[in-house]
């Protein structure tokens, strides 16, 4: 009887830990608009322009006119969708979790009410799809 109680106590304890992990995951969830904006910024391009030379991180110079399809080293060293400080050198540490900030309310534009904010693709459609899956046809 005592052995059965110990086994059941372990099962209940494991269940409580799982419930706590689920609660923490829900609290740390990234809002959908932020996640979609990040995905949209990554999906703007499929490749870098031909002959592109990326500036070194921290270099002073003109800002590129596009977002590259890949993160530069500075962005890769940041955590949680590029919102935290860059990671430092060896032996340096800081808090992993950023302080929670309330999300600002979405800005309502009343210029043209009832208009869909997404643009419709108005490019002419090809009459025949020839299975050309080249993402960079100009190269």
Tab-separated table of N, CA and C in Angstrom:
chain	number	residue	atom	x	y	z
A	1	UNK	N	0.833	-1.195	0.000
A	1	UNK	CA	0.000	0.000	0.000
A	1	UNK	C	0.876	1.257	0.000
A	2	UNK	N	1.919	1.224	0.822
A	2	UNK	CA	2.840	2.373	0.900
A	2	UNK	C	3.569	2.579	-0.426
A	3	UNK	N	3.962	1.488	-1.066
A	3	UNK	CA	4.655	1.590	-2.353
A	3	UNK	C	3.731	2.180	-3.424
A	4	UNK	N	2.484	1.788	-3.432
A	4	UNK	CA	1.512	2.335	-4.378
A	4	UNK	C	1.303	3.827	-4.163
A	5	UNK	N	1.274	4.256	-2.894
A	5	UNK	CA	1.113	5.675	-2.584
A	5	UNK	C	2.302	6.476	-3.091
A	6	UNK	N	3.520	5.944	-2.957
A	6	UNK	CA	4.718	6.634	-3.444
A	6	UNK	C	4.676	6.784	-4.964
A	7	UNK	N	4.270	5.712	-5.649
A	7	UNK	CA	4.184	5.762	-7.114
A	7	UNK	C	3.158	6.806	-7.539
A	8	UNK	N	2.005	6.815	-6.889
A	8	UNK	CA	0.966	7.794	-7.225
A	8	UNK	C	1.416	9.217	-6.905
A	9	UNK	N	2.144	9.405	-5.810
A	9	UNK	CA	2.669	10.738	-5.478
A	9	UNK	C	3.619	11.239	-6.565
A	10	UNK	N	4.459	10.344	-7.083
A	10	UNK	CA	5.373	10.733	-8.161
A	10	UNK	C	4.604	11.128	-9.417
A	11	UNK	N	3.547	10.388	-9.726
A	11	UNK	CA	2.740	10.696	-10.907
A	11	UNK	C	2.055	12.050	-10.745
A	12	UNK	N	1.502	12.308	-9.566
A	12	UNK	CA	0.842	13.593	-9.311
A	12	UNK	C	1.855	14.732	-9.371
A	13	UNK	N	3.032	14.517	-8.817
A	13	UNK	CA	4.079	15.545	-8.840
A	13	UNK	C	4.498	15.855	-10.279
A	14	UNK	N	4.659	14.809	-11.099
A	14	UNK	CA	5.018	15.007	-12.503
A	14	UNK	C	3.911	15.760	-13.241
A	15	UNK	N	2.659	15.444	-12.940
A	15	UNK	CA	1.536	16.159	-13.555
A	15	UNK	C	1.526	17.626	-13.170
A	16	UNK	N	1.808	17.925	-11.899
A	16	UNK	CA	1.871	19.325	-11.457
A	16	UNK	C	2.988	20.076	-12.173
A	17	UNK	N	4.133	19.414	-12.365
A	17	UNK	CA	5.241	20.051	-13.087
A	17	UNK	C	4.850	20.341	-14.531
A	18	UNK	N	4.143	19.405	-15.164
A	18	UNK	CA	3.712	19.628	-16.547
A	18	UNK	C	2.723	20.785	-16.637
A	19	UNK	N	1.789	20.848	-15.703
A	19	UNK	CA	0.812	21.949	-15.698
A	19	UNK	C	1.533	23.278	-15.506
A	20	UNK	N	2.528	23.316	-14.641
A	20	UNK	CA	3.301	24.546	-14.414
A	20	UNK	C	4.070	24.941	-15.673
A	21	UNK	N	4.655	23.957	-16.368
A	21	UNK	CA	5.371	24.254	-17.617
A	21	UNK	C	4.416	24.796	-18.676
A	22	UNK	N	3.218	24.247	-18.754
A	22	UNK	CA	2.224	24.734	-19.717
A	22	UNK	C	1.844	26.166	-19.386
A	23	UNK	N	1.656	26.471	-18.108
A	23	UNK	CA	1.297	27.832	-17.697
A	23	UNK	C	2.409	28.812	-18.055
A	24	UNK	N	3.662	28.426	-17.810
A	24	UNK	CA	4.787	29.304	-18.145
A	24	UNK	C	4.893	29.516	-19.654
A	25	UNK	N	4.648	28.466	-20.427
A	25	UNK	CA	4.711	28.588	-21.887
A	25	UNK	C	3.633	29.537	-22.398
A	26	UNK	N	2.449	29.481	-21.807
A	26	UNK	CA	1.376	30.391	-22.229
A	26	UNK	C	1.708	31.834	-21.872
A	27	UNK	N	2.334	32.053	-20.733
A	27	UNK	CA	2.701	33.417	-20.327
A	27	UNK	C	3.801	33.984	-21.220
A	28	UNK	N	4.706	33.141	-21.688
A	28	UNK	CA	5.830	33.606	-22.502
A	28	UNK	C	5.522	33.557	-23.993
A	29	UNK	N	4.280	33.314	-24.353
A	29	UNK	CA	3.929	33.204	-25.770
A	29	UNK	C	4.129	34.540	-26.479
A	30	UNK	N	4.561	34.466	-27.717
A	30	UNK	CA	4.780	35.657	-28.540
A	30	UNK	C	3.461	35.996	-29.220
A	31	UNK	N	3.028	37.254	-29.171
A	31	UNK	CA	1.762	37.625	-29.813
A	31	UNK	C	1.807	37.346	-31.316
A	32	UNK	N	0.671	36.892	-31.854
A	32	UNK	CA	0.610	36.549	-33.273
A	32	UNK	C	1.000	37.704	-34.187
A	33	UNK	N	0.543	38.947	-33.945
A	33	UNK	CA	0.948	40.031	-34.856
A	33	UNK	C	2.462	40.221	-34.904
A	34	UNK	N	3.126	40.079	-33.748
A	34	UNK	CA	4.583	40.226	-33.709
A	34	UNK	C	5.260	39.092	-34.475
A	35	UNK	N	4.765	37.884	-34.292
A	35	UNK	CA	5.329	36.731	-34.984
A	35	UNK	C	5.111	36.839	-36.491
A	36	UNK	N	3.918	37.271	-36.903
A	36	UNK	CA	3.642	37.422	-38.331
A	36	UNK	C	4.474	38.541	-38.944
A	37	UNK	N	4.679	39.645	-38.209
A	37	UNK	CA	5.512	40.735	-38.727
A	37	UNK	C	6.947	40.258	-38.913
A	38	UNK	N	7.441	39.449	-37.981
A	38	UNK	CA	8.794	38.915	-38.098
A	38	UNK	C	8.898	37.979	-39.303
A	39	UNK	N	7.898	37.117	-39.476
A	39	UNK	CA	7.907	36.201	-40.621
A	39	UNK	C	7.820	36.973	-41.929
A	40	UNK	N	7.026	38.037	-41.936
A	40	UNK	CA	6.903	38.834	-43.157
A	40	UNK	C	8.221	39.525	-43.488
A	41	UNK	N	8.943	39.976	-42.463
A	41	UNK	CA	10.226	40.629	-42.735
A	41	UNK	C	11.240	39.630	-43.286
A	42	UNK	N	11.135	38.354	-42.899
A	42	UNK	CA	12.047	37.336	-43.420
A	42	UNK	C	11.657	36.872	-44.815
A	43	UNK	N	10.376	36.964	-45.148
A	43	UNK	CA	9.925	36.417	-46.423
A	43	UNK	C	9.923	37.438	-47.553
A	44	UNK	N	10.441	38.629	-47.327
A	44	UNK	CA	10.394	39.665	-48.360
A	44	UNK	C	11.268	39.309	-49.561
A	45	UNK	N	12.346	38.592	-49.352
A	45	UNK	CA	13.268	38.266	-50.439
A	45	UNK	C	13.644	36.795	-50.368
A	46	UNK	N	13.959	36.220	-51.513
A	46	UNK	CA	14.379	34.821	-51.540
A	46	UNK	C	15.882	34.677	-51.683
A	47	UNK	N	16.561	35.736	-52.091
A	47	UNK	CA	18.016	35.670	-52.208
A	47	UNK	C	18.575	37.083	-52.184
A	48	UNK	N	19.854	37.176	-51.927
A	48	UNK	CA	20.517	38.478	-51.940
A	48	UNK	C	20.749	38.905	-53.385
A	49	UNK	N	20.786	40.210	-53.645
A	49	UNK	CA	21.068	40.661	-55.010
A	49	UNK	C	22.445	40.184	-55.470
A	50	UNK	N	22.633	39.977	-56.786
A	50	UNK	CA	23.936	39.523	-57.283
A	50	UNK	C	25.039	40.524	-56.939
A	51	UNK	N	26.179	40.040	-56.495
A	51	UNK	CA	27.324	40.893	-56.186
A	51	UNK	C	27.173	41.686	-54.909
A	52	UNK	N	26.265	41.303	-54.025
A	52	UNK	CA	26.041	42.043	-52.783
A	52	UNK	C	27.182	41.804	-51.805
A	53	UNK	N	27.694	42.866	-51.218
A	53	UNK	CA	28.662	42.753	-50.128
A	53	UNK	C	28.028	43.383	-48.907
A	54	UNK	N	27.805	42.584	-47.881
A	54	UNK	CA	27.158	43.074	-46.661
A	54	UNK	C	28.170	43.845	-45.822
A	55	UNK	N	27.764	44.986	-45.244
A	55	UNK	CA	28.673	45.720	-44.370
A	55	UNK	C	28.895	44.951	-43.073
A	56	UNK	N	30.023	45.191	-42.459
A	56	UNK	CA	30.332	44.554	-41.190
A	56	UNK	C	29.382	45.084	-40.120
A	57	UNK	N	29.019	44.268	-39.125
A	57	UNK	CA	28.151	44.756	-38.054
A	57	UNK	C	28.802	45.923	-37.320
A	58	UNK	N	28.040	46.962	-37.099
A	58	UNK	CA	28.542	48.140	-36.400
A	58	UNK	C	29.275	49.116	-37.290
A	59	UNK	N	29.421	48.813	-38.572
A	59	UNK	CA	30.124	49.719	-39.479
A	59	UNK	C	29.235	50.915	-39.812
A	60	UNK	N	29.861	52.068	-39.948
A	60	UNK	CA	29.135	53.276	-40.305
A	60	UNK	C	29.048	53.347	-41.822
A	61	UNK	N	27.870	53.593	-42.309
A	61	UNK	CA	27.691	53.662	-43.754
A	61	UNK	C	26.224	53.785	-44.086
A	62	UNK	N	25.917	53.839	-45.366
A	62	UNK	CA	24.511	53.977	-45.744
A	62	UNK	C	23.712	52.724	-45.384
A	63	UNK	N	22.467	52.936	-45.034
A	63	UNK	CA	21.585	51.833	-44.685
A	63	UNK	C	21.125	51.160	-45.980
A	64	UNK	N	21.163	49.830	-46.054
A	64	UNK	CA	20.712	49.172	-47.281
A	64	UNK	C	19.237	49.466	-47.543
A	65	UNK	N	18.858	49.448	-48.812
A	65	UNK	CA	17.492	49.766	-49.196
A	65	UNK	C	16.572	48.551	-49.145
A	66	UNK	N	17.036	47.443	-48.628
A	66	UNK	CA	16.233	46.227	-48.574
A	66	UNK	C	16.607	45.463	-47.314
A	67	UNK	N	15.780	44.517	-46.967
A	67	UNK	CA	16.079	43.613	-45.866
A	67	UNK	C	16.601	42.319	-46.469
A	68	UNK	N	17.799	41.878	-46.079
A	68	UNK	CA	18.323	40.640	-46.662
A	68	UNK	C	17.471	39.449	-46.232
A	69	UNK	N	17.467	38.374	-47.005
A	69	UNK	CA	16.652	37.212	-46.665
A	69	UNK	C	17.263	36.363	-45.560
A	70	UNK	N	18.371	36.800	-45.038
A	70	UNK	CA	19.052	36.044	-44.002
A	70	UNK	C	19.445	37.021	-42.896
A	71	UNK	N	19.485	36.575	-41.648
A	71	UNK	CA	19.882	37.486	-40.575
A	71	UNK	C	21.388	37.713	-40.587
A	72	UNK	N	21.794	38.948	-40.297
A	72	UNK	CA	23.229	39.192	-40.188
A	72	UNK	C	23.704	38.678	-38.829
A	73	UNK	N	24.991	38.762	-38.582
A	73	UNK	CA	25.536	38.170	-37.363
A	73	UNK	C	24.969	38.821	-36.109
A	74	UNK	N	24.767	40.132	-36.145
A	74	UNK	CA	24.233	40.816	-34.969
A	74	UNK	C	22.832	40.308	-34.636
A	75	UNK	N	22.000	40.127	-35.648
A	75	UNK	CA	20.651	39.623	-35.396
A	75	UNK	C	20.683	38.185	-34.901
A	76	UNK	N	21.642	37.406	-35.394
A	76	UNK	CA	21.734	36.019	-34.952
A	76	UNK	C	22.162	35.934	-33.492
A	77	UNK	N	22.887	36.932	-33.022
A	77	UNK	CA	23.354	36.912	-31.645
A	77	UNK	C	22.295	37.430	-30.677
A	78	UNK	N	21.200	37.953	-31.204
A	78	UNK	CA	20.110	38.410	-30.342
A	78	UNK	C	19.135	37.256	-30.140
A	79	UNK	N	18.440	37.288	-29.041
A	79	UNK	CA	17.493	36.221	-28.765
A	79	UNK	C	16.059	36.671	-28.932
A	80	UNK	N	15.178	35.714	-28.883
A	80	UNK	CA	13.727	35.930	-28.887
A	80	UNK	C	13.270	36.904	-29.958
A	81	UNK	N	13.405	36.502	-31.173
A	81	UNK	CA	12.964	37.271	-32.341
A	81	UNK	C	13.616	38.639	-32.417
A	82	UNK	N	14.874	38.707	-32.081
A	82	UNK	CA	15.673	39.918	-32.284
A	82	UNK	C	15.238	41.093	-31.412
A	83	UNK	N	14.767	40.837	-30.185
A	83	UNK	CA	14.370	41.942	-29.320
A	83	UNK	C	15.302	42.125	-28.129
A	84	UNK	N	16.135	41.141	-27.835
A	84	UNK	CA	17.023	41.279	-26.690
A	84	UNK	C	18.362	41.870	-27.101
A	85	UNK	N	19.154	42.226	-26.091
A	85	UNK	CA	20.483	42.766	-26.359
A	85	UNK	C	21.347	41.696	-27.011
A	86	UNK	N	22.361	42.119	-27.780
A	86	UNK	CA	23.261	41.117	-28.363
A	86	UNK	C	24.001	40.365	-27.261
A	87	UNK	N	24.317	39.117	-27.522
A	87	UNK	CA	25.088	38.337	-26.562
A	87	UNK	C	26.497	38.889	-26.483
A	88	UNK	N	27.063	38.863	-25.311
A	88	UNK	CA	28.407	39.388	-25.129
A	88	UNK	C	29.454	38.310	-25.323
A	89	UNK	N	30.654	38.615	-24.870
A	89	UNK	CA	31.750	37.659	-24.981
A	89	UNK	C	31.643	36.563	-23.941
A	90	UNK	N	32.651	35.715	-23.877
A	90	UNK	CA	32.653	34.626	-22.914
A	90	UNK	C	32.696	35.162	-21.498
A	91	UNK	N	31.966	34.536	-20.620
A	91	UNK	CA	31.959	34.931	-19.224
A	91	UNK	C	30.988	36.049	-18.905
A	92	UNK	N	30.440	36.689	-19.902
A	92	UNK	CA	29.487	37.768	-19.669
A	92	UNK	C	28.090	37.160	-19.615
A	93	UNK	N	27.283	37.634	-18.679
A	93	UNK	CA	25.928	37.084	-18.604
A	93	UNK	C	24.926	38.194	-18.328
A	94	UNK	N	23.699	37.933	-18.684
A	94	UNK	CA	22.597	38.852	-18.427
A	94	UNK	C	21.313	38.042	-18.371
A	95	UNK	N	20.244	38.691	-17.987
A	95	UNK	CA	18.960	38.016	-17.881
A	95	UNK	C	18.524	37.502	-19.246
A	96	UNK	N	18.020	36.284	-19.279
A	96	UNK	CA	17.593	35.695	-20.540
A	96	UNK	C	16.249	36.270	-20.972
A	97	UNK	N	15.404	36.566	-20.022
A	97	UNK	CA	14.061	37.042	-20.351
A	97	UNK	C	14.001	38.555	-20.237
A	98	UNK	N	13.491	39.183	-21.275
A	98	UNK	CA	13.318	40.633	-21.260
A	98	UNK	C	12.120	40.976	-20.388
A	99	UNK	N	12.137	42.179	-19.831
A	99	UNK	CA	11.017	42.624	-19.021
A	99	UNK	C	9.774	42.718	-19.898
A	100	UNK	N	8.647	42.208	-19.418
A	100	UNK	CA	7.443	42.253	-20.253
A	100	UNK	C	6.972	43.683	-20.460
A	101	UNK	N	6.635	43.975	-21.699
A	101	UNK	CA	6.125	45.298	-22.033
A	101	UNK	C	4.718	45.130	-22.579
A	102	UNK	N	3.809	45.989	-22.172
A	102	UNK	CA	2.455	45.854	-22.712
A	102	UNK	C	2.443	46.179	-24.197
A	103	UNK	N	1.693	45.396	-24.944
A	103	UNK	CA	1.592	45.632	-26.383
A	103	UNK	C	0.755	46.880	-26.622
A	104	UNK	N	1.241	47.791	-27.475
A	104	UNK	CA	0.443	48.985	-27.757
A	104	UNK	C	-0.801	48.595	-28.544
A	105	UNK	N	-1.899	49.315	-28.341
A	105	UNK	CA	-3.110	48.984	-29.097
A	105	UNK	C	-2.884	49.232	-30.579
A	106	UNK	N	-3.513	48.444	-31.433
A	106	UNK	CA	-3.320	48.644	-32.870
A	106	UNK	C	-3.845	50.007	-33.303
A	107	UNK	N	-3.099	50.630	-34.204
A	107	UNK	CA	-3.477	51.950	-34.690
A	107	UNK	C	-4.565	51.785	-35.741
A	108	UNK	N	-5.674	52.447	-35.521
A	108	UNK	CA	-6.782	52.378	-36.465
A	108	UNK	C	-6.658	53.517	-37.464
A	109	UNK	N	-6.629	53.181	-38.730
A	109	UNK	CA	-6.593	54.211	-39.760
A	109	UNK	C	-7.997	54.375	-40.306
A	110	UNK	N	-8.472	55.599	-40.329
A	110	UNK	CA	-9.833	55.892	-40.786
A	110	UNK	C	-9.833	56.612	-42.123
A	111	UNK	N	-8.732	56.510	-42.845
A	111	UNK	CA	-8.660	57.208	-44.122
A	111	UNK	C	-9.689	56.658	-45.098
A	112	UNK	N	-9.729	55.326	-45.212
A	112	UNK	CA	-10.674	54.698	-46.133
A	112	UNK	C	-11.316	53.522	-45.406
A	113	UNK	N	-12.394	53.755	-44.673
A	113	UNK	CA	-12.991	52.652	-43.911
A	113	UNK	C	-13.553	51.579	-44.838
A	114	UNK	N	-13.427	50.353	-44.395
A	114	UNK	CA	-13.959	49.240	-45.163
A	114	UNK	C	-13.040	48.723	-46.252
A	115	UNK	N	-11.848	49.305	-46.390
A	115	UNK	CA	-10.922	48.882	-47.432
A	115	UNK	C	-9.990	47.823	-46.854
A	116	UNK	N	-9.768	46.775	-47.591
A	116	UNK	CA	-8.873	45.717	-47.160
A	116	UNK	C	-7.443	46.254	-47.135
A	117	UNK	N	-6.715	46.116	-46.003
A	117	UNK	CA	-5.358	46.666	-45.933
A	117	UNK	C	-4.341	45.897	-46.770
A	118	UNK	N	-4.691	44.692	-47.225
A	118	UNK	CA	-3.765	43.904	-48.020
A	118	UNK	C	-3.999	44.183	-49.501
A	119	UNK	N	-2.906	44.337	-50.226
A	119	UNK	CA	-3.021	44.613	-51.654
A	119	UNK	C	-3.282	43.331	-52.425
A	120	UNK	N	-4.127	43.436	-53.416
A	120	UNK	CA	-4.408	42.300	-54.287
A	120	UNK	C	-3.312	42.196	-55.342
A	121	UNK	N	-2.940	40.983	-55.675
A	121	UNK	CA	-1.918	40.767	-56.693
A	121	UNK	C	-2.520	41.067	-58.060
A	122	UNK	N	-2.098	42.179	-58.670
A	122	UNK	CA	-2.675	42.608	-59.945
A	122	UNK	C	-1.788	42.258	-61.135
A	123	UNK	N	-0.744	41.473	-60.900
A	123	UNK	CA	0.109	41.071	-62.014
A	123	UNK	C	-0.660	40.132	-62.934
A	124	UNK	N	-0.424	40.209	-64.239
A	124	UNK	CA	-1.140	39.314	-65.161
A	124	UNK	C	-0.712	37.866	-64.933
A	125	UNK	N	-1.673	36.973	-64.997
A	125	UNK	CA	-1.413	35.556	-64.787
A	125	UNK	C	-0.921	34.927	-66.085
A	126	UNK	N	-0.003	33.986	-65.977
A	126	UNK	CA	0.492	33.270	-67.147
A	126	UNK	C	-0.588	32.318	-67.655
A	127	UNK	N	-0.721	32.228	-68.964
A	127	UNK	CA	-1.724	31.342	-69.549
A	127	UNK	C	-1.337	29.879	-69.342
A	128	UNK	N	-0.041	29.579	-69.430
A	128	UNK	CA	0.427	28.204	-69.281
A	128	UNK	C	1.487	28.184	-68.193
A	129	UNK	N	1.318	27.279	-67.238
A	129	UNK	CA	2.313	27.112	-66.189
A	129	UNK	C	3.268	26.021	-66.636
A	130	UNK	N	4.513	26.391	-66.889
A	130	UNK	CA	5.472	25.431	-67.437
A	130	UNK	C	6.357	24.786	-66.368
A	131	UNK	N	5.910	24.801	-65.122
A	131	UNK	CA	6.626	24.185	-64.008
A	131	UNK	C	8.031	24.743	-63.824
A	132	UNK	N	8.216	26.009	-64.150
A	132	UNK	CA	9.508	26.656	-63.935
A	132	UNK	C	9.521	27.175	-62.506
A	133	UNK	N	10.233	26.507	-61.632
A	133	UNK	CA	10.253	26.862	-60.221
A	133	UNK	C	11.478	27.678	-59.846
A	134	UNK	N	12.109	28.314	-60.797
A	134	UNK	CA	13.285	29.130	-60.538
A	134	UNK	C	12.857	30.386	-59.797
A	135	UNK	N	13.377	30.584	-58.581
A	135	UNK	CA	13.022	31.754	-57.787
A	135	UNK	C	13.768	33.001	-58.231
A	136	UNK	N	14.805	32.838	-59.005
A	136	UNK	CA	15.595	33.966	-59.483
A	136	UNK	C	15.721	33.871	-61.002
A	137	UNK	N	14.659	34.166	-61.740
A	137	UNK	CA	14.717	33.982	-63.188
A	137	UNK	C	15.640	34.970	-63.888
A	138	UNK	N	15.979	36.078	-63.221
A	138	UNK	CA	16.823	37.078	-63.870
A	138	UNK	C	18.307	36.744	-63.776
A	139	UNK	N	18.690	35.725	-63.031
A	139	UNK	CA	20.111	35.387	-62.866
A	139	UNK	C	20.573	34.430	-63.929
